[in-house]
Structures are given as structure tokens and as C-alpha cells.
Coordinates of C-alpha atoms and ligand atoms in Angstrom, one line a residue:
M26 CA -4.0 -9.8 -26.6
K27 CA -3.0 -6.2 -25.9
Q28 CA -4.8 -4.2 -23.3
T29 CA -7.8 -2.6 -24.9
E30 CA -8.0 0.2 -22.3
Q31 CA -5.5 3.0 -21.6
W32 CA -5.1 5.9 -19.2
S33 CA -6.5 9.1 -20.7
S34 CA -3.6 11.2 -19.6
R35 CA -0.2 11.2 -17.9
L36 CA -1.7 12.8 -14.8
G37 CA -4.3 10.1 -14.7
F38 CA -1.7 7.4 -14.7
I39 CA 0.5 9.1 -12.1
L40 CA -2.3 9.8 -9.8
S41 CA -3.6 6.3 -10.1
A42 CA -0.3 4.7 -9.5
A43 CA 0.3 7.1 -6.6
G44 CA -3.2 6.2 -5.5
S45 CA -2.2 2.6 -5.4
A46 CA 0.9 3.4 -3.5
V47 CA -0.5 5.9 -1.0
G48 CA -3.0 4.2 1.1
L49 CA -3.3 2.4 4.4
G50 CA 0.4 1.6 4.2
A51 CA 1.6 5.1 4.5
I52 CA -1.2 6.5 6.7
W53 CA -2.2 3.7 9.0
K54 CA 0.4 1.0 8.8
F55 CA 3.6 3.1 8.8
P56 CA 2.9 4.9 12.1
Y57 CA 2.1 1.7 14.0
V58 CA 4.9 -0.4 12.5
A59 CA 7.3 2.4 13.2
G60 CA 5.8 2.7 16.7
V61 CA 6.4 -1.0 17.4
N62 CA 9.8 -0.9 15.9
G63 CA 11.3 2.0 17.7
G64 CA 10.6 5.0 15.5
G65 CA 13.5 6.9 14.0
A66 CA 15.7 4.0 13.1
F67 CA 12.9 2.3 11.4
F68 CA 12.0 5.5 9.5
F69 CA 15.5 5.9 8.4
L70 CA 15.7 2.3 7.1
F71 CA 12.4 2.7 5.4
L72 CA 13.6 5.8 3.6
V73 CA 16.8 4.1 2.5
F74 CA 14.9 1.1 1.2
T75 CA 12.3 3.1 -0.6
I76 CA 14.9 5.2 -2.5
L77 CA 17.5 2.5 -3.0
F78 CA 15.3 -0.5 -3.8
G79 CA 11.7 0.9 -4.1
L80 CA 12.4 3.3 -6.9
P81 CA 14.5 1.0 -9.1
L82 CA 11.9 -1.8 -8.5
L83 CA 9.1 0.4 -9.4
L84 CA 10.8 1.2 -12.7
A85 CA 11.4 -2.5 -13.3
E86 CA 7.7 -3.3 -12.9
F87 CA 6.8 -0.3 -15.1
V88 CA 9.2 -1.5 -17.8
I89 CA 7.7 -4.9 -18.0
G90 CA 4.1 -3.8 -18.1
R91 CA 4.5 -1.0 -20.6
H92 CA 6.7 -3.1 -22.9
T93 CA 4.2 -5.9 -23.2
Q94 CA 1.0 -3.9 -22.7
K95 CA -0.5 -7.1 -21.3
N96 CA -1.7 -8.4 -17.9
A97 CA 0.8 -9.7 -15.5
I98 CA 0.7 -13.4 -16.3
Q99 CA 0.7 -12.8 -20.0
S100 CA 3.6 -10.3 -19.7
Y101 CA 5.9 -12.9 -18.1
K102 CA 4.8 -15.5 -20.7
V103 CA 5.6 -13.2 -23.6
I104 CA 9.0 -12.1 -22.3
A105 CA 10.1 -15.6 -21.2
P106 CA 8.0 -18.1 -23.1
Q107 CA 8.1 -21.8 -22.1
T108 CA 9.6 -21.0 -18.7
K109 CA 8.1 -21.0 -15.3
W110 CA 8.5 -17.2 -14.9
H111 CA 4.8 -16.6 -15.3
L112 CA 4.4 -18.1 -11.9
L113 CA 5.5 -14.7 -10.7
G114 CA 2.2 -13.4 -12.1
Y115 CA 0.3 -16.0 -10.1
L116 CA 2.2 -15.1 -7.0
G117 CA 1.1 -11.5 -7.5
L118 CA -2.4 -12.6 -8.0
I119 CA -2.5 -14.6 -4.8
A120 CA -0.7 -11.8 -2.9
N121 CA -3.2 -9.2 -4.1
F122 CA -6.0 -11.5 -3.1
I123 CA -4.7 -11.9 0.4
I124 CA -3.8 -8.3 0.9
L125 CA -7.1 -7.0 -0.2
S126 CA -8.9 -9.5 2.2
F127 CA -7.4 -7.8 5.3
Y128 CA -7.0 -4.4 3.8
S129 CA -10.7 -4.2 3.3
V130 CA -11.3 -4.8 7.0
I131 CA -9.4 -1.7 7.9
G132 CA -11.2 0.1 5.1
G133 CA -14.4 -1.0 6.8
W134 CA -13.2 0.6 10.1
I135 CA -12.9 3.9 8.3
I136 CA -16.5 3.6 7.1
L137 CA -17.6 2.8 10.7
Y138 CA -15.8 5.9 12.0
I139 CA -17.4 8.0 9.3
Y140 CA -20.7 6.8 10.5
K141 CA -19.9 7.4 14.2
T142 CA -18.7 10.9 13.5
V143 CA -21.8 11.8 11.6
A144 CA -24.0 10.3 14.3
G145 CA -22.2 12.5 16.9
Q146 CA -20.9 9.6 18.9
L147 CA -17.3 10.8 18.9
S148 CA -17.3 14.3 20.1
G149 CA -15.9 15.4 23.5
L150 CA -14.7 12.1 24.9
T151 CA -11.7 11.4 27.0
V152 CA -8.5 9.7 25.8
E153 CA -9.6 6.5 27.5
Q154 CA -13.1 6.7 26.1
Y155 CA -11.8 7.0 22.6
Q156 CA -9.8 3.8 23.1
T157 CA -12.7 1.9 24.5
I158 CA -15.2 3.0 21.9
F159 CA -12.9 1.9 19.1
A160 CA -12.1 -1.4 20.7
D161 CA -15.8 -2.1 21.2
T162 CA -16.6 -1.1 17.6
I163 CA -14.2 -3.4 15.9
A164 CA -14.8 -6.3 18.3
D165 CA -18.5 -6.5 17.2
P166 CA -18.6 -9.2 14.6
F167 CA -21.7 -8.1 12.9
I168 CA -20.8 -4.4 12.5
S169 CA -17.2 -5.1 11.4
L170 CA -18.4 -7.6 8.8
I171 CA -21.0 -5.2 7.4
A172 CA -18.3 -2.5 7.1
H173 CA -15.9 -4.9 5.5
L174 CA -18.6 -5.8 3.0
L175 CA -19.4 -2.2 2.2
F176 CA -15.7 -1.4 1.5
M177 CA -15.5 -4.4 -0.9
L178 CA -18.7 -3.3 -2.6
L179 CA -17.3 0.2 -3.2
T180 CA -14.1 -1.3 -4.6
I181 CA -16.0 -3.7 -6.9
V182 CA -18.3 -1.1 -8.3
I183 CA -15.4 1.2 -9.3
V184 CA -13.2 -1.5 -10.8
A185 CA -16.2 -2.9 -12.7
R186 CA -16.5 0.5 -14.5
G187 CA -13.1 0.1 -16.0
I188 CA -9.9 2.2 -16.3
Q189 CA -10.8 5.6 -17.5
N190 CA -14.4 5.9 -16.1
G191 CA -13.8 4.1 -12.9
I192 CA -10.3 4.0 -11.5
E193 CA -8.8 7.1 -13.2
R194 CA -11.7 9.4 -12.5
A195 CA -11.8 8.4 -8.8
N196 CA -8.1 8.9 -8.4
K197 CA -8.0 12.4 -10.0
I198 CA -10.5 13.7 -7.4
M199 CA -9.4 11.8 -4.4
M200 CA -5.6 12.2 -4.4
P201 CA -5.3 16.0 -4.5
A202 CA -7.9 16.4 -1.8
L203 CA -6.0 14.1 0.5
F204 CA -2.9 16.3 0.4
I205 CA -4.7 19.4 1.4
L206 CA -6.4 17.9 4.4
F207 CA -3.2 16.3 5.6
L208 CA -1.6 19.8 5.8
L209 CA -4.4 21.0 8.0
L210 CA -4.1 18.0 10.3
I211 CA -0.4 18.6 10.7
V212 CA -0.8 22.2 11.6
R213 CA -3.0 21.0 14.4
S214 CA -0.8 18.2 15.6
L215 CA 2.3 20.4 15.6
T216 CA 0.6 23.1 17.6
L217 CA -0.2 20.7 20.5
T218 CA 1.8 21.0 23.6
N219 CA 4.9 18.9 24.2
I220 CA 5.4 17.8 20.6
S221 CA 9.2 17.5 20.8
E222 CA 9.0 14.0 22.2
G223 CA 7.0 12.8 19.2
L224 CA 9.3 14.5 16.7
R225 CA 12.3 13.0 18.4
F226 CA 10.7 9.6 18.3
L227 CA 10.2 9.8 14.6
F228 CA 13.3 11.6 13.4
L229 CA 16.1 10.7 15.8
P230 CA 17.3 7.2 14.9
D231 CA 18.4 5.0 17.8
F232 CA 20.3 2.3 15.9
T233 CA 20.7 0.2 19.0
K234 CA 17.1 -0.7 18.6
V235 CA 17.7 -2.2 15.1
T236 CA 17.3 -6.0 14.9
A237 CA 16.9 -8.4 11.9
E238 CA 13.2 -8.1 12.5
T239 CA 13.3 -4.3 12.2
I240 CA 15.2 -4.4 9.0
L241 CA 12.8 -6.9 7.5
A242 CA 9.9 -4.9 8.7
A243 CA 11.3 -1.7 7.1
L244 CA 11.9 -3.6 3.8
G245 CA 8.4 -5.0 3.9
Q246 CA 7.0 -1.6 4.6
A247 CA 8.9 0.0 1.7
L248 CA 7.6 -2.6 -0.7
F249 CA 4.1 -2.5 0.8
T250 CA 3.7 1.2 0.5
L251 CA 4.8 1.2 -3.1
S252 CA 2.7 -1.8 -4.0
L253 CA 5.8 -3.7 -5.2
G254 CA 6.7 -7.3 -5.8
V255 CA 3.2 -8.4 -6.6
S256 CA 2.9 -7.1 -10.2
T257 CA 0.3 -4.5 -9.3
M258 CA 2.4 -1.6 -10.6
L259 CA 3.2 -3.8 -13.7
T260 CA -0.5 -4.0 -14.3
Y261 CA -1.1 -0.3 -14.1
S262 CA 1.8 0.4 -16.4
S263 CA 0.3 -1.8 -19.0
Y264 CA -2.2 0.9 -19.6
V265 CA 0.4 3.6 -20.2
P266 CA 0.9 4.9 -23.7
K267 CA 4.4 4.8 -25.2
S268 CA 4.5 8.6 -25.2
E269 CA 4.9 8.8 -21.4
S270 CA 8.2 8.9 -19.5
L271 CA 8.3 6.0 -17.0
P272 CA 11.3 7.3 -15.0
R273 CA 9.6 10.7 -14.5
S274 CA 6.4 9.1 -13.4
A275 CA 8.2 6.7 -11.0
L276 CA 10.0 9.6 -9.4
S277 CA 6.8 11.6 -8.9
I278 CA 5.1 8.5 -7.4
V279 CA 7.9 7.7 -5.0
S280 CA 8.2 11.4 -3.9
M281 CA 4.5 11.6 -3.3
N282 CA 4.6 8.5 -1.2
I283 CA 7.5 9.6 0.9
L284 CA 5.8 12.9 1.5
I285 CA 2.6 11.3 2.7
V286 CA 4.5 9.0 5.0
I287 CA 6.2 12.0 6.6
L288 CA 3.0 13.9 6.8
A289 CA 1.3 10.9 8.5
G290 CA 4.2 10.6 10.9
L291 CA 4.0 14.3 11.7
A292 CA 0.3 14.1 12.2
I293 CA 0.4 11.2 14.6
F294 CA 3.5 11.0 16.7
P295 CA 3.5 14.4 18.3
A296 CA -0.1 13.7 19.2
V297 CA 0.6 10.3 20.6
F298 CA 3.1 11.6 23.1
S299 CA 1.2 14.8 23.8
F300 CA -1.9 12.8 24.9
G301 CA 0.2 10.5 27.0
L302 CA -0.4 7.4 24.8
T303 CA 2.2 4.9 23.7
P304 CA 3.3 4.5 20.1
D305 CA 3.2 0.7 20.2
A306 CA -0.5 0.2 20.3
G307 CA -0.4 -1.7 17.0
P308 CA -3.1 -1.6 14.2
V309 CA -5.5 0.5 16.4
L310 CA -3.0 3.4 16.8
L311 CA -4.3 5.8 14.3
F312 CA -7.9 5.3 15.2
E313 CA -7.2 5.9 18.9
V314 CA -5.0 8.9 18.5
L315 CA -6.6 11.0 15.8
P316 CA -10.0 11.6 17.3
N317 CA -8.2 13.2 20.2
V318 CA -6.4 15.5 17.9
F319 CA -9.5 16.5 16.1
S320 CA -11.8 16.8 19.0
Q321 CA -9.6 19.6 20.3
L322 CA -10.0 21.7 17.2
P323 CA -12.7 24.2 16.6
L324 CA -15.2 22.4 14.2
G325 CA -13.1 19.3 15.1
M326 CA -15.6 16.7 14.2
F327 CA -16.3 18.3 10.9
F328 CA -12.6 18.2 10.0
F329 CA -12.3 14.6 11.4
F330 CA -15.2 13.7 9.1
A331 CA -13.3 15.3 6.1
F332 CA -10.1 13.5 7.1
L333 CA -11.9 10.1 7.3
I334 CA -13.5 10.6 3.9
L335 CA -10.1 11.2 2.3
F336 CA -8.5 8.4 4.3
L337 CA -11.2 6.2 2.9
F338 CA -10.4 7.5 -0.6
A339 CA -6.7 6.7 0.0
A340 CA -7.6 3.2 1.0
L341 CA -10.0 2.7 -1.8
T342 CA -7.6 3.9 -4.5
S343 CA -5.1 1.2 -3.3
A344 CA -7.8 -1.4 -3.1
L345 CA -8.8 -0.6 -6.7
S346 CA -5.3 -1.5 -7.8
M347 CA -5.3 -4.8 -6.1
L348 CA -8.7 -5.9 -7.5
E349 CA -7.6 -4.5 -10.9
M350 CA -4.5 -6.6 -10.9
I351 CA -6.5 -9.8 -10.4
V352 CA -9.4 -8.9 -12.7
S353 CA -7.1 -7.9 -15.6
N354 CA -5.6 -11.4 -15.6
L355 CA -9.1 -13.0 -15.8
A356 CA -10.9 -10.6 -18.0
K357 CA -8.1 -10.3 -20.6
G358 CA -9.3 -7.0 -22.0
S359 CA -13.0 -7.9 -22.3
I360 CA -15.3 -5.3 -20.8
I361 CA -18.1 -7.8 -20.1
L362 CA -15.7 -10.2 -18.4
R363 CA -14.3 -7.3 -16.4
K364 CA -17.7 -6.7 -14.8
K365 CA -18.3 -10.4 -14.1
W366 CA -14.9 -11.1 -12.6
S367 CA -14.9 -7.9 -10.5
W368 CA -18.0 -9.1 -8.8
I369 CA -17.0 -12.7 -8.4
I370 CA -13.5 -12.1 -7.1
G371 CA -14.6 -9.2 -5.0
I372 CA -17.2 -11.3 -3.2
V373 CA -14.7 -14.2 -2.7
I374 CA -12.2 -11.7 -1.2
F375 CA -14.9 -10.5 1.2
I376 CA -15.4 -14.1 2.4
A377 CA -11.7 -14.7 2.7
G378 CA -11.4 -11.6 4.8
I379 CA -13.9 -12.7 7.4
P380 CA -11.4 -14.3 9.8
S381 CA -9.3 -11.1 9.6
A382 CA -12.3 -9.0 10.5
L383 CA -13.0 -11.3 13.5
S384 CA -9.4 -11.1 14.7
F385 CA -10.1 -8.1 16.8
G386 CA -13.0 -9.7 18.6
V387 CA -14.5 -13.2 18.4
I388 CA -11.2 -14.9 17.5
E389 CA -8.7 -12.5 19.0
D390 CA -7.3 -15.3 21.2
W391 CA -6.6 -17.6 18.3
K392 CA -2.9 -17.2 17.9
L393 CA -0.1 -18.8 16.0
F394 CA 3.5 -17.7 16.7
G395 CA 2.0 -15.1 19.0
K396 CA 0.1 -13.5 16.1
T397 CA -3.6 -13.2 15.5
F398 CA -5.0 -14.3 12.1
F399 CA -4.9 -10.7 10.9
D400 CA -1.3 -10.1 12.0
L401 CA -0.3 -13.5 10.4
V402 CA -1.7 -12.8 6.9
D403 CA -0.3 -9.3 7.0
Y404 CA 3.1 -10.6 8.0
L405 CA 3.0 -13.4 5.5
V406 CA 2.4 -11.0 2.6
S407 CA 4.4 -7.9 3.6
N408 CA 7.4 -9.7 5.0
M409 CA 7.6 -12.8 2.9
I410 CA 5.6 -12.8 -0.4
M411 CA 6.4 -9.2 -1.3
P412 CA 10.2 -9.4 -0.7
I413 CA 10.3 -12.8 -2.5
G414 CA 8.3 -11.3 -5.4
A415 CA 10.6 -8.3 -5.6
L416 CA 13.6 -10.6 -5.5
F417 CA 12.4 -12.5 -8.5
I418 CA 11.4 -9.4 -10.4
S419 CA 14.9 -8.0 -9.9
V420 CA 16.3 -11.1 -11.4
F421 CA 13.8 -11.3 -14.2
V422 CA 14.3 -7.8 -15.6
P423 CA 18.0 -7.7 -16.1
F424 CA 18.4 -11.4 -17.0
K425 CA 15.3 -12.1 -19.1
M426 CA 14.7 -8.8 -20.9
R427 CA 17.0 -7.5 -23.7
K428 CA 19.0 -4.4 -22.8
D429 CA 18.0 -2.5 -25.9
I430 CA 14.3 -3.0 -24.9
L431 CA 15.0 -1.8 -21.4
I432 CA 16.8 1.3 -22.7
A433 CA 14.0 2.0 -25.3
E434 CA 11.3 1.7 -22.6
L435 CA 13.1 4.0 -20.2
Q436 CA 13.8 6.6 -22.8
S437 CA 10.4 6.5 -24.5
G438 CA 8.5 9.7 -23.7
G439 CA 11.4 11.6 -22.1
A440 CA 15.2 11.6 -21.6
F441 CA 16.9 9.0 -19.5
P442 CA 20.7 9.6 -19.5
R443 CA 23.0 6.6 -20.2
G444 CA 24.7 7.0 -16.8
L445 CA 21.4 6.8 -15.0
F446 CA 20.5 3.7 -16.9
K447 CA 23.8 2.1 -16.0
S448 CA 23.2 2.8 -12.3
W449 CA 19.7 1.6 -12.4
F450 CA 20.7 -1.6 -14.2
F451 CA 23.5 -2.2 -11.7
I452 CA 21.3 -1.7 -8.7
I453 CA 18.4 -3.8 -10.0
R454 CA 20.8 -6.6 -11.1
F455 CA 23.1 -6.9 -8.1
I456 CA 22.2 -4.7 -5.1
V457 CA 18.5 -5.3 -4.9
P458 CA 18.5 -9.1 -5.1
A459 CA 21.6 -9.5 -2.9
A460 CA 20.2 -7.2 -0.2
I461 CA 16.8 -8.8 -0.2
L462 CA 18.3 -12.2 0.0
L463 CA 20.5 -11.2 2.9
I464 CA 17.6 -9.7 4.8
L465 CA 15.5 -12.8 4.3
L466 CA 18.4 -15.2 5.2
N467 CA 19.1 -13.1 8.3
M468 CA 15.5 -13.6 9.4
L469 CA 15.7 -17.4 8.8
E470 CA 18.4 -17.5 11.4
I471 CA 16.1 -16.0 13.9
W472 CA 13.4 -18.5 13.1
Ligands
PFF507 N1 0.5 0.4 -1.4 C1 -0.7 0.2 -0.6 C2 -0.7 0.9 0.7 O1 0.4 1.3 1.1 O2 -1.7 1.0 1.3 C3 -1.0 -1.3 -0.4 C4 -0.8 -2.1 -1.6 C5 -1.6 -1.9 -2.8 C6 0.0 -3.2 -1.6 C7 -1.5 -2.7 -3.9 C8 0.1 -4.0 -2.7 C9 -0.6 -3.7 -3.8 F1 -0.5 -4.5 -4.8

């Protein structure tokens, strides 16, 4: 059955897909993963992977979804009937489930910080006090679980409302506001003293620091920030009318995403060094650094509050796409089933996320391969499931879909020159799978 719902406008689709892409990945995860992986070289690799693999892969997912106008599992079934390819849809389903379970924990942290800002608990502290207050907050099992629950409830309520009234409407307000506030934040960060060290850290690549691990992390990061390999973008494109140009939309989304990553880097790294902190603090980095930046601004806590609200929006708009990907496969176009499944799956995801929420307190010493439960699930999805999913999609599209269909989809709604098509086809068919395979095999050697 075809999707019964559609985006109301091109802007609605672009902002929603950009909303899925831009989220914790760009704002929270990129700075800390870059921080742990040596900065500039990681950033450089991330950019190369985003443009060379991310953009073509995004188009590949778009082509599948818009062509079939069905949910992910159905899409693979329709294009490759009586094969096992639809397992790729199930892989996406599981991946979205796992990502959302830990994503929501970080979303909860944002809610907690909004509360603390409003309650006046965050003004005028020292650098060390900001670190302690954050560590204490997330270590409290009760508080962090309530926050995680609140974030999931927000996600559920919006997804249950459907595409146009829920997801699209939320994105149209939240995404533009995010950009504006980021600009303000950067002006502040760049006018701190001693910013050159931070800028050098982010923009000057030191390739001696690159290891197989760095390369895989950069690939994982590129896929994660663009929500690729797990059929989420495929799902969103199934609601796109044939009158829209997919390549144009994909280009806007990738550009917006790169821009936000750069903005986040510019907001955070100069401040990290300027306050004498280190960039390798891990998942807590952003929450420890930014209050320092804002607390030194006139009306600092007001702006911090505004930033946190938009940060929450960015996280929410990505969370929506994950829950939507799962719900669309279960509801199969029925509005009533959409409501029911949004609630059921949302609550189950909350439960699945409990160990992740406790990873910063009660069970922080439970480690496997030196990683906490939280780090482990994040690693599993970003660095294994997403690359593997992307690998299979890059095989599926050129080998299972007819060339004339691909051309028609890419040209529908706008021009897509033949030469560009050939380059895209070549990259998706040979370069992307070969590169991902190499990167994964390279890692196997380390293990
Ligand atoms: N792209 C999102 C972010 O960077 O925060 C994360 C994400 C969303 C990953 C949706 C995967 C997904 F399907």
C-alpha cells in the first residue's frame, strides 16, 4: 500500500530531512569525537566522507523511498521480491530502535539543563563547578531517567500526530531558529581570548594522528550525522511528491549539515582551550564547556536557555525521524495504527534506554572492551551497523534497481545532467562499497 501521507511542501521535506540529519550528531557528538580523535585530521576525513560517500548515499536512499512510496521493508520487497533484501529494512528498524534508546538519554540531559538554567542553578559558577554539577546531575539515576522519559514522551506525541501536523510543522519552526542562535554563540566564542589554539585544533589536520580507528570513527560520524544506512532517509523520501527534485534537496540537506558541524566546532573548540579544558572529555564535553561560554555573556543565562531550547529541538527533530522510521513499518499508512504504535514502540525504547541512562552513574563501572554500556551501543550502531547498512544500500541501488528508473527518479522535478548521473552511479556502485569494505576490514585487523 502506498503512503497515505505526504509532505505539504518542498520546504517541509527539506527541513524535516535536514532536521533528521542535524541533531546531537553535529552539535554534541561531532565535537567530542573530534576531540578524542585529534581534531583537524578527523574533521578533514569527516568532510571528505560526507561529500564523497554521504551525499551519494543520501541520494540512493531518496531514490528508493520516493520510487516505491512505501515504508522501508515494503520498499525493498517491492524492488527485489522473493529475496532477502528486505532484511535491510529490518536492520534499519533495529538500528533506529537502538540509536533512539541512547539518543533520548542525551535529549534528557538537555531537558535537565533547561530546568537548571531556569531555576538559576547555573549562573556564575567556576569552570570546575560546572564540571561537577553536570557530573552529579547525570549520575543521579532517578533524575536522568525522568528526563529520558520526558524526551521520549515529546517524541511520541509529535510522531503520533503524523507527517504534516506533527513532524513537518515542528521542523519548520525549529530548524531556522537553530541557525540564528548558533551564529550568536559563535560570535561569543570567537571573541574569547586565546581562540587560536581552538581554531588550530579544529582546522589544522595532523595526519600523523590518523589511525584505522580514526578513519572508521570519521566514516561512522559522517553516516550518523546524515542519518544514513538505516533507511531513515528512505522513509522520509517516501512522503515526497514526484514533483520535487531529489538531488537539489539532498544538496541542501548535506550543505546545511556541514554548516552546522562547522558552527558547532567554532562554538566549542575555541572555548575549550580558552577555558583551559581539554577536548577529550567525551560525551560530557558540550555540557561542561558551553555554560562557561554563556555565563560570561551579558544576559548569558537567557541566551543559554535559548540555546538549550534549540538544541532540544535539534535533538527532537532527529528523534522524530527514528521513531517515524519504525512506526511507518508497523502502521503501514493507517492513522489509528500510527498512534498506537508510536506509543508502544516509544515506551519500549524508553525501557531499552535505561542502561544507557545509568551508564553515567550507577553502572558506570560495568565495562566491556573498556567501554560503558552507553559507549558500546553507540559504537555498535555508528561504527558497525550504519557502515554495514550503507554498504548494502550501495550494492542494492545499482544492482537491484533499473537504470531507467534511477534516471527518472533523479530527473523528476528538476534537471540532473547525464554526466552527473554517471558520476553518481560510478561512485555508488564502486567507490562507496569498496571504501566501506576496506575501512571495516582494516578495523578487523585491529580487533
Ligand atoms: N542524524 C542524527 C544526528 O546527527 O543527530 C542522528 C540520526 C538520526 C541517526 C536518524 C540515524 C537516524 F536514522
